[in-house]
């Protein structure tokens, strides 16, 4: 087989997500009263990147065949933290940004340590740590409020050369600086291998523990970048339980739409980004077509339900009925 | 695991202690400690009235945790608890608005809605082989969407029926709240099903190894589906009782029950991987969680502190006895 065919087979999920996104976005912009203008793209990009960062975080963990139900809460916690720290002179702002990112890394590392070295189930462990992170967020911001360095916030949510949304540029930079090096490194390969078959990976001497730990830690970092951006958009910090839960939920939907296998070992964060953008666009379509906003939660829920049910088609390929039971 | 490490000491103890699960014993020990700590804070903490009141509050969580335990014994998890609770409460209250027939059918209708949610979960997990945490999150979102559309995003105006209030707050036997009796009845039924019926054996079997259970001739998919339906129904029943207690349903009334119900089951020594655990442990876990909540509110701990303590306690207890075996 030719090289490009391998590449195509590997990227099928990502390309499918890209296709879905493009179709959705074309429908969206062609029905939008303002049409395909820089403003529409900027608004869509700003909303989309928030979920894209959280979805990337979720992807890293899902690839190791785990799940992180605390990403939404890390996102909230870092949002609350940023509304305290990312203020003042450029120097103070820089330190604040670094502190927020380190806090995210720390949250991810705690998750990783508990799941990998504590040998707990990722679901329960991350629900519990999520409660802790939410509690800390609430401690930091009992009421919505705070502020952020508005120059930085405007620069991050504005447009470069009056054309390209800055948030998309940051997203691209994060992909190039974090995802690409990680997925090509030994640790990244180990994370994939651990998700694919942990025993086989262990037998082959792959550093699965370090790989998984790196995946959980980087997931915390990516969620923190998302939280930072949320602060840039809203100028405030708010510990809203429902919002954190929604982001966790949507990140799973985005990951599934983006062709990442929930059983681990398959998929890429780039697919999850397109999944996230597509998911956001689906939500926006409702507004373009003048649906009652009340229907939005139901609509998103149904899409999530359908998206996760699509995985069931793999059952038709099963020859031996025992393979139903993992 | 810890049986073997404690073996030397345990062999010198009376038989009934030796046979008990160390996790259940730990949970009961923690209850005693919490009671002692509470009594230091307030004289009335050990009074019968206060303890009975705690038991009544615990019974709502107990009903919900019973369903959760059944699902966890299978090695699955039900994250659709929040909106199953809310849907049960809202639909029961909504039915009450449709005349006398509606009032009579309010409670069954609420439970029925929960069973429906559970059946969707069960079909997804058992027949479509979707990981339970994913499908139950999705049905939770759908149930939330349906309820938001139904209520228009506000708490519904319909109030609970007399029967619901009677079940949650009344006294059939003087001195014993009805809610506690209901929990006791459901608990007894659960113990019977788990220990004396083929269904219960099948649940433990599937939790240990579904393949083996399937090869032994158990229709594992049907058992899993029924378990999810029961869990959904019990969550909704818990919601109905809560609506009776507060005399109306509210939007986010179920949110406060997801983490505690999982925590209660797991703290009671039921393995999160499935196949191991006793109902007595769950009872201990429910009382433990309720007392913890009560003490935190007596100490006027804000919501933030409660969440942190919850999370830390659950992780700590899991690290003590909920760890997966070391690989190879």
XYZ file of C-alpha atoms in Angstrom:
654
model
C 0.000 0.000 0.000
C 1.134 3.507 -0.731
C 2.164 5.865 2.037
C -0.651 8.275 1.386
C -3.194 5.506 1.861
C -1.859 4.764 5.318
C -2.028 8.435 6.066
C -5.608 8.608 4.805
C -6.668 5.613 6.883
C -5.076 7.129 9.978
C -6.658 10.543 9.440
C -10.109 9.335 8.383
C -11.809 10.485 11.585
C -10.108 13.876 11.478
C -11.007 14.430 7.834
C -14.618 13.413 8.487
C -14.813 15.944 11.328
C -13.298 18.591 9.048
C -15.916 17.763 6.419
C -18.792 17.975 8.905
C -17.473 21.292 10.167
C -17.119 22.812 6.697
C -20.639 21.748 5.693
C -22.104 23.111 8.938
C -20.176 26.342 8.688
C -21.196 26.939 5.067
C -24.858 26.403 5.990
C -24.383 28.722 8.961
C -22.714 31.615 7.130
C -24.959 31.392 4.067
C -28.021 31.762 6.296
C -26.507 34.383 8.562
C -27.897 37.864 7.876
C -24.378 39.334 7.746
C -22.990 36.543 5.580
C -19.369 35.396 5.473
C -17.621 38.418 6.963
C -14.632 38.815 9.231
C -16.944 39.713 12.115
C -19.022 36.558 11.852
C -15.908 34.424 11.613
C -14.351 36.186 14.596
C -17.404 35.612 16.799
C -17.662 32.000 15.733
C -13.934 31.459 16.282
C -13.993 33.025 19.738
C -16.834 30.782 20.855
C -15.356 27.749 19.151
C -11.818 27.904 20.558
C -13.034 27.665 24.166
C -14.557 24.277 23.500
C -11.664 23.375 21.201
C -9.127 23.752 24.022
C -11.225 21.713 26.438
C -11.838 19.084 23.760
C -8.077 18.850 23.086
C -7.572 18.302 26.806
C -10.170 15.558 26.825
C -8.580 13.950 23.747
C -5.224 13.535 25.447
C -6.831 11.574 28.275
C -9.237 9.618 26.073
C -6.342 8.445 23.909
C -4.940 6.619 26.939
C -8.396 4.949 27.245
C -9.176 7.041 30.320
C -11.631 9.845 30.748
C -11.338 13.168 32.524
C -14.660 14.329 33.978
C -12.880 17.219 35.700
C -11.784 19.161 32.580
C -14.783 21.462 32.838
C -13.975 22.168 36.473
C -10.271 22.837 35.758
C -11.540 25.218 33.068
C -13.705 26.992 35.675
C -11.006 27.022 38.338
C -8.435 28.573 36.003
C -11.056 31.092 34.876
C -11.594 32.161 38.487
C -7.864 32.228 39.136
C -7.193 34.309 36.022
C -9.794 36.863 37.091
C -7.586 37.536 40.134
C -4.098 37.219 38.704
C -4.063 38.365 35.083
C -4.166 42.079 35.855
C -1.855 45.044 36.275
C 1.366 45.905 34.505
C 2.606 43.754 31.591
C 5.071 42.124 33.976
C 2.400 41.236 36.520
C 0.099 40.039 33.740
C 2.768 37.733 32.359
C 3.422 36.273 35.781
C -0.327 35.871 36.235
C -0.695 33.984 32.973
C 2.173 31.703 33.937
C 0.651 31.097 37.362
C -2.703 30.175 35.806
C -1.066 27.754 33.380
C 0.955 26.181 36.190
C -2.227 25.778 38.222
C -3.775 23.909 35.287
C -0.706 21.688 34.970
C -0.910 20.953 38.671
C -4.582 19.974 38.485
C -3.818 17.664 35.583
C -0.834 16.201 37.402
C -2.972 15.490 40.480
C -5.501 13.671 38.301
C -2.721 11.727 36.651
C -1.052 10.812 39.918
C -4.312 9.582 41.443
C -5.351 7.582 38.402
C -1.976 6.101 37.485
C -0.022 5.791 40.712
C -3.113 5.552 42.953
C -4.625 2.993 40.541
C -8.148 4.397 40.820
C -10.775 4.326 38.107
C -10.523 7.529 36.049
C -14.309 8.140 36.184
C -14.689 8.222 39.948
C -11.305 9.783 40.602
C -11.909 12.688 38.225
C -15.486 13.236 39.436
C -14.049 13.578 42.938
C -11.135 15.815 41.932
C -13.575 17.819 39.818
C -15.594 18.515 42.963
C -12.419 19.699 44.691
C -11.469 21.973 41.790
C -14.985 23.371 41.659
C -14.857 23.999 45.404
C -11.564 25.873 45.081
C -13.006 27.886 42.196
C -16.022 28.771 44.315
C -13.714 29.739 47.166
C -11.872 32.110 44.808
C -15.047 33.570 43.324
C -18.106 33.112 45.545
C -19.801 35.690 43.320
C -19.079 36.424 39.653
C -16.615 39.270 39.355
C -12.965 40.178 39.031
C -11.182 41.708 36.127
C -8.512 41.025 33.565
C -5.868 43.010 31.718
C -8.153 44.380 29.023
C -5.404 45.207 26.533
C -4.291 41.601 26.493
C -7.882 40.348 26.454
C -8.788 42.552 23.498
C -5.666 41.537 21.626
C -6.443 37.852 22.174
C -10.063 38.113 21.119
C -9.539 40.600 18.309
C -8.224 40.182 14.783
C -4.698 40.121 13.440
C -4.225 42.502 10.495
C -7.973 43.081 10.729
C -8.530 39.715 9.058
C -7.568 36.597 11.000
C -9.119 36.024 14.448
C -6.296 36.082 16.991
C -7.887 33.230 18.946
C -7.497 30.915 15.940
C -3.825 31.894 15.685
C -3.318 30.999 19.347
C -5.126 27.701 18.778
C -2.807 26.944 15.874
C 0.213 27.861 17.976
C -0.947 25.550 20.772
C -1.398 22.708 18.292
C 2.089 23.270 16.860
C 3.805 23.783 20.225
C 2.016 21.200 22.384
C 0.073 18.645 20.397
C 2.450 17.977 17.487
C 5.595 17.577 19.626
C 3.706 15.451 22.163
C 2.108 13.106 19.664
C 5.447 12.529 17.966
C 7.448 12.067 21.138
C 8.137 8.781 22.904
C 5.717 9.806 25.657
C 2.973 10.532 23.149
C 3.502 7.205 21.436
C 3.399 5.581 24.872
C 0.059 7.250 25.598
C -1.355 5.899 22.337
C 0.096 2.460 22.997
C -1.300 2.395 26.531
C -4.746 3.186 25.172
C -4.478 0.624 22.432
C -3.307 -2.289 24.529
C -1.763 -1.587 27.882
C -0.450 -5.104 28.422
C 1.188 -5.329 25.017
C 2.717 -1.887 25.462
C 4.062 -2.847 28.876
C 5.534 -6.070 27.527
C 7.301 -4.104 24.809
C 8.986 -1.883 27.362
C 7.004 1.239 26.492
C 7.009 3.790 29.338
C 3.211 3.670 29.669
C 3.023 5.209 33.124
C 5.055 8.241 32.170
C 3.129 8.519 28.895
C -0.237 8.471 30.636
C 0.949 10.873 33.318
C 2.157 13.288 30.638
C -1.220 13.026 28.895
C -3.191 13.851 32.072
C -0.832 16.704 32.961
C -0.952 18.282 29.511
C -4.736 17.922 29.579
C -4.746 20.128 32.675
C -2.562 22.663 30.865
C -4.854 22.757 27.820
C -7.938 23.156 29.999
C -6.143 26.060 31.715
C -5.482 27.733 28.359
C -9.209 27.380 27.716
C -9.976 28.923 31.113
C -7.623 31.791 30.347
C -9.466 32.461 27.105
C -12.820 32.333 28.858
C -11.517 35.145 31.088
C -10.397 37.102 28.030
C -13.888 36.861 26.547
C -15.949 37.568 29.636
C -13.538 39.876 31.538
C -14.743 38.150 34.717
C -14.414 34.943 36.672
C -17.415 32.874 37.629
C -17.695 29.466 39.290
C -20.885 28.266 37.594
C -21.438 24.580 38.290
C -23.734 24.085 35.287
C -21.239 25.691 32.926
C -18.376 23.457 34.081
C -20.528 20.359 33.689
C -21.635 21.485 30.246
C -18.053 21.929 29.069
C -17.106 18.458 30.319
C -20.097 17.012 28.490
C -19.506 18.950 25.280
C -15.827 18.031 25.298
C -16.835 14.369 25.170
C -19.251 15.092 22.333
C -16.556 17.004 20.455
C -14.067 14.198 20.943
C -16.526 11.643 19.588
C -17.471 13.856 16.628
C -13.760 14.357 16.003
C -13.221 10.658 15.413
C -11.355 9.876 18.629
C -12.171 6.380 19.867
C -13.527 6.336 23.426
C -11.800 2.979 23.887
C -8.458 4.701 23.441
C -5.493 4.468 21.143
C -7.106 6.089 18.145
C -7.715 9.640 16.974
C -6.022 13.020 17.154
C -6.520 16.322 18.925
C -6.852 18.045 15.561
C -9.932 15.943 14.874
C -11.294 16.913 18.272
C -10.767 20.606 17.422
C -12.877 20.258 14.296
C -15.366 18.219 16.300
C -15.589 21.074 18.808
C -15.991 23.717 16.084
C -18.643 21.595 14.359
C -20.500 21.074 17.645
C -20.505 24.808 18.325
C -21.699 25.556 14.803
C -24.578 23.076 15.220
C -25.642 25.043 18.289
C -25.412 28.316 16.341
C -27.476 26.933 13.481
C -30.469 26.962 15.808
C -30.182 30.719 16.152
C -29.777 31.301 12.440
C -32.955 29.331 11.781
C -34.811 31.178 14.553
C -35.455 28.252 16.842
C -36.548 28.943 20.389
C -33.333 29.009 22.483
C -35.157 26.813 24.979
C -34.727 23.919 22.586
C -30.964 24.262 22.481
C -30.118 21.973 25.437
C -32.384 19.260 24.050
C -30.913 19.635 20.584
C -27.348 19.398 21.887
C -28.271 16.419 24.038
C -29.789 14.570 21.097
C -26.710 15.262 18.959
C -24.523 13.894 21.732
C -26.726 10.807 22.051
C -26.647 10.178 18.289
C -22.904 10.815 18.107
C -22.078 8.285 20.813
C -24.531 5.766 19.355
C -22.743 5.891 15.996
C -19.900 3.942 17.581
C -22.302 1.022 17.858
C -21.955 0.368 14.138
C -18.705 -1.388 14.930
C -20.878 -4.174 16.404
C -21.910 -5.240 12.908
C -18.325 -6.120 12.149
C -18.018 -8.401 15.165
C -17.812 -12.031 14.112
C -17.493 -13.674 17.497
C -20.246 -12.747 19.919
C -17.816 -12.983 22.834
C -16.170 -9.816 21.584
C -19.245 -7.920 22.727
C -17.957 -8.302 26.230
C -14.641 -6.622 26.699
C -6.127 -7.426 49.504
C -6.292 -6.071 53.000
C -7.787 -9.400 54.168
C -4.406 -11.031 53.783
C -2.445 -8.247 55.441
C -4.820 -8.232 58.382
C -4.945 -12.032 58.459
C -2.712 -12.464 61.492
C -4.701 -10.100 63.691
C -8.071 -11.076 62.276
C -7.718 -14.756 63.126
C -7.829 -13.874 66.800
C -11.068 -11.881 66.490
C -14.616 -13.202 66.866
C -16.026 -14.865 63.787
C -18.593 -12.234 62.868
C -15.936 -9.534 62.748
C -13.602 -11.717 60.740
C -16.279 -12.355 58.151
C -17.243 -8.705 57.799
C -15.866 -6.617 55.001
C -13.129 -4.311 56.364
C -14.541 -1.499 54.230
C -17.975 -1.788 55.880
C -16.354 -1.840 59.316
C -14.320 1.244 58.431
C -17.471 3.023 57.291
C -19.296 2.203 60.530
C -16.252 3.275 62.540
C -16.265 6.587 60.675
C -19.969 7.027 61.530
C -19.179 6.614 65.245
C -16.318 9.102 64.967
C -18.554 11.607 63.180
C -21.224 11.246 65.876
C -18.632 11.889 68.577
C -17.234 14.905 66.747
C -20.760 16.214 66.222
C -21.663 15.822 69.876
C -18.651 17.963 70.787
C -20.106 20.704 68.634
C -23.657 20.593 69.832
C -25.415 18.864 72.750
C -28.489 18.079 70.670
C -26.462 16.113 68.100
C -27.036 12.816 69.889
C -30.691 13.428 70.732
C -33.142 10.884 69.239
C -35.116 13.598 67.436
C -32.039 14.883 65.657
C -30.813 11.420 64.716
C -34.264 10.495 63.403
C -34.283 13.678 61.355
C -30.885 12.692 59.903
C -32.220 9.240 59.081
C -35.141 10.827 57.252
C -32.831 13.034 55.197
C -30.614 10.020 54.561
C -33.507 7.969 53.210
C -33.802 10.112 50.060
C -30.149 9.528 49.300
C -30.591 5.898 50.335
C -33.282 5.250 47.730
C -31.168 6.827 44.984
C -27.983 5.077 46.095
C -29.781 1.711 46.005
C -30.221 2.026 42.253
C -26.679 3.315 41.843
C -25.338 0.329 43.771
C -27.080 -2.135 41.452
C -25.436 -0.493 38.447
C -22.023 -0.224 40.096
C -22.182 -3.924 41.024
C -22.339 -4.593 37.288
C -19.125 -2.640 36.849
C -21.026 0.210 35.176
C -21.995 3.660 36.370
C -25.129 5.792 36.060
C -24.327 9.468 35.560
C -27.910 10.279 34.556
C -28.956 10.496 38.211
C -29.278 14.325 38.372
C -31.929 14.669 35.699
C -33.574 11.328 36.428
C -34.245 12.710 39.901
C -35.446 16.035 38.520
C -37.513 14.414 35.751
C -39.219 12.081 38.229
C -40.064 14.994 40.518
C -41.211 17.328 37.757
C -43.279 14.774 35.888
C -44.994 13.610 39.078
C -45.869 17.211 39.929
C -46.943 17.859 36.338
C -49.262 14.847 36.337
C -50.921 16.214 39.468
C -52.225 19.139 37.417
C -54.452 16.816 35.341
C -57.408 16.301 37.645
C -58.064 13.496 40.141
C -56.764 10.757 37.824
C -53.524 12.682 37.478
C -53.218 13.042 41.235
C -53.721 9.310 41.672
C -51.189 8.417 38.979
C -48.632 11.116 39.850
C -46.198 8.849 41.698
C -46.317 5.925 39.220
C -45.969 8.358 36.323
C -42.879 9.992 37.838
C -41.265 6.607 38.404
C -42.252 5.536 34.901
C -40.362 8.498 33.410
C -37.262 7.492 35.342
C -37.612 3.904 34.129
C -37.800 5.194 30.555
C -34.516 7.084 31.001
C -33.040 3.943 32.523
C -34.214 1.805 29.610
C -32.516 4.125 27.120
C -29.346 3.822 29.216
C -29.766 0.051 29.345
C -30.248 -0.323 25.597
C -27.167 1.792 24.998
C -24.977 -0.094 27.446
C -26.259 -3.638 26.968
C -27.179 -3.844 23.304
C -25.184 -1.057 21.633
C -22.137 -1.648 23.898
C -21.570 2.065 24.485
C -19.490 2.782 27.608
C -21.981 3.444 30.402
C -20.476 6.725 31.567
C -20.835 8.157 28.044
C -24.374 7.031 27.283
C -25.655 8.005 30.717
C -24.091 11.459 30.360
C -25.858 11.765 27.013
C -29.269 10.661 28.319
C -28.771 13.036 31.234
C -28.313 15.860 28.727
C -31.378 14.769 26.771
C -33.498 14.524 29.922
C -32.293 17.982 30.913
C -33.190 19.307 27.458
C -36.666 17.792 27.652
C -37.262 19.255 31.100
C -36.009 22.695 30.051
C -38.371 22.663 27.083
C -41.224 21.478 29.282
C -40.716 23.993 32.074
C -39.543 26.900 29.943
C -36.325 27.114 31.924
C -37.984 27.949 35.237
C -38.964 25.841 38.184
C -42.418 24.426 37.443
C -45.384 25.913 39.245
C -47.206 22.635 39.884
C -46.890 21.453 43.440
C -46.602 17.972 44.880
C -49.698 15.897 45.622
C -50.857 15.025 49.111
C -49.740 11.443 48.672
C -46.197 12.519 47.795
C -46.040 14.781 50.822
C -47.411 12.007 53.012
C -44.771 9.547 51.777
C -41.952 12.003 52.366
C -42.983 13.708 55.587
C -45.841 11.749 57.171
C -45.836 9.220 59.993
C -47.671 5.881 59.587
C -46.009 4.399 62.657
C -45.704 7.044 65.380
C -42.113 8.218 65.697
C -40.855 6.638 62.481
C -40.964 8.894 59.399
C -42.525 7.311 56.323
C -39.447 8.062 54.235
C -37.383 5.833 56.528
C -39.938 3.029 56.214
C -39.825 3.329 52.433
C -36.045 3.154 52.426
C -36.185 0.127 54.709
C -38.676 -1.610 52.394
C -36.648 -0.852 49.270
C -33.465 -1.893 51.057
C -35.016 -5.178 52.192
C -36.228 -5.879 48.667
C -32.746 -5.131 47.350
C -31.071 -7.420 49.856
C -33.517 -10.172 48.933
C -32.928 -9.712 45.197
C -29.148 -9.548 45.542
C -28.695 -12.518 47.864
C -31.647 -14.825 47.205
C -32.561 -14.483 43.537
C -31.035 -15.613 40.262
C -31.065 -12.028 39.095
C -28.842 -11.002 42.000
C -26.409 -13.849 41.340
C -26.330 -12.784 37.693
C -25.554 -9.192 38.694
C -22.553 -10.279 40.768
C -21.485 -12.663 38.002
C -21.601 -9.999 35.311
C -19.724 -7.602 37.558
C -16.937 -10.115 37.942
C -16.656 -11.150 34.315
C -19.395 -10.616 31.799
C -17.945 -13.110 29.340
C -18.003 -15.890 31.886
C -21.566 -15.012 32.884
C -22.623 -15.055 29.245
C -20.992 -18.432 28.668
C -22.806 -19.768 31.744
C -26.070 -19.184 29.940
C -27.110 -15.893 31.533
C -28.804 -13.421 29.229
C -26.368 -10.791 30.403
C -27.716 -8.041 28.184
C -31.217 -8.371 29.597
C -29.880 -8.321 33.165
C -27.840 -5.163 32.473
C -30.818 -3.477 30.881
C -33.139 -4.320 33.796
C -30.536 -3.048 36.255
C -30.343 0.316 34.484
C -34.136 0.540 34.314
C -34.350 -0.144 38.065
C -31.683 2.466 38.720
C -33.543 5.051 36.669
C -36.810 4.201 38.399
C -35.291 4.456 41.879
C -33.641 7.791 41.039
C -36.995 9.099 39.872
C -38.674 7.744 43.008
C -36.062 9.556 45.064
C -36.994 12.670 43.111
C -40.696 12.095 43.824
C -39.952 11.832 47.550
C -37.793 14.966 47.431
C -40.562 16.839 45.655
C -42.948 15.689 48.394
C -40.462 16.846 51.037
C -40.048 20.316 49.492
C -43.664 20.240 48.189
C -42.460 21.192 44.697
C -39.906 20.264 42.054
C -36.933 22.447 41.128
C -34.604 22.707 38.148
C -31.348 21.591 39.671
C -32.653 19.494 42.562
C -30.838 16.372 41.311
C -27.366 17.908 40.963
C -26.673 17.466 44.650
C -27.259 13.709 44.468
C -24.873 12.403 41.809
C -21.622 12.629 43.707
C -23.074 11.621 47.106
C -24.819 8.566 45.661
C -21.637 7.309 44.015
C -19.662 8.184 47.118
C -22.099 6.378 49.416
C -21.877 3.177 47.373
C -18.110 3.294 47.033
C -17.467 4.259 50.660
C -19.644 1.290 51.619
C -17.046 -1.018 50.154
C -18.708 -1.832 46.834
C -15.982 -2.239 44.251
C -16.220 0.382 41.518
C -15.026 -2.347 39.146
C -18.121 -4.369 39.957
C -18.871 -7.789 41.327
C -18.183 -7.130 44.988
C -20.127 -5.297 47.675
C -22.958 -5.618 50.152
C -26.074 -3.571 50.755
C -25.125 -3.138 54.413
C -22.074 -1.215 53.210
C -24.249 1.066 51.105
C -26.464 1.768 54.135
C -23.338 2.674 56.087
C -22.112 4.841 53.226
C -25.417 6.720 52.970
C -25.538 7.420 56.716
C -21.870 8.419 56.670
C -22.392 10.910 53.842
C -25.537 12.336 55.439
C -23.834 12.811 58.796
C -20.846 14.412 57.092
C -23.173 16.835 55.300
C -25.018 17.530 58.530
C -21.856 18.238 60.502
C -20.511 20.494 57.771
C -23.743 22.488 57.808
C -23.762 22.648 61.615
C -20.235 24.037 61.361
C -21.642 26.522 58.794
C -19.154 25.366 56.195
C -19.822 27.170 52.897
C -20.662 25.221 49.747
C -17.080 25.548 48.457
C -15.613 23.869 51.520
C -18.194 21.085 51.354
C -17.305 20.278 47.763
C -13.594 20.172 48.587
C -14.112 17.961 51.626
C -16.346 15.612 49.627
C -13.812 15.208 46.891
C -10.920 14.725 49.274
C -12.815 12.230 51.456
C -13.852 10.154 48.447
C -10.361 10.059 46.966
C -8.863 9.242 50.363
C -11.322 6.415 51.068
C -10.842 5.024 47.561
C -7.088 5.093 47.983
C -7.558 3.165 51.223
C -9.554 0.302 49.774
C -10.806 0.946 46.265
C -7.598 0.495 44.317
C -7.340 -1.698 41.277
C -4.915 -4.590 41.637
C -1.359 -3.744 40.626
C -0.920 -4.746 37.020
C 1.237 -7.853 36.571
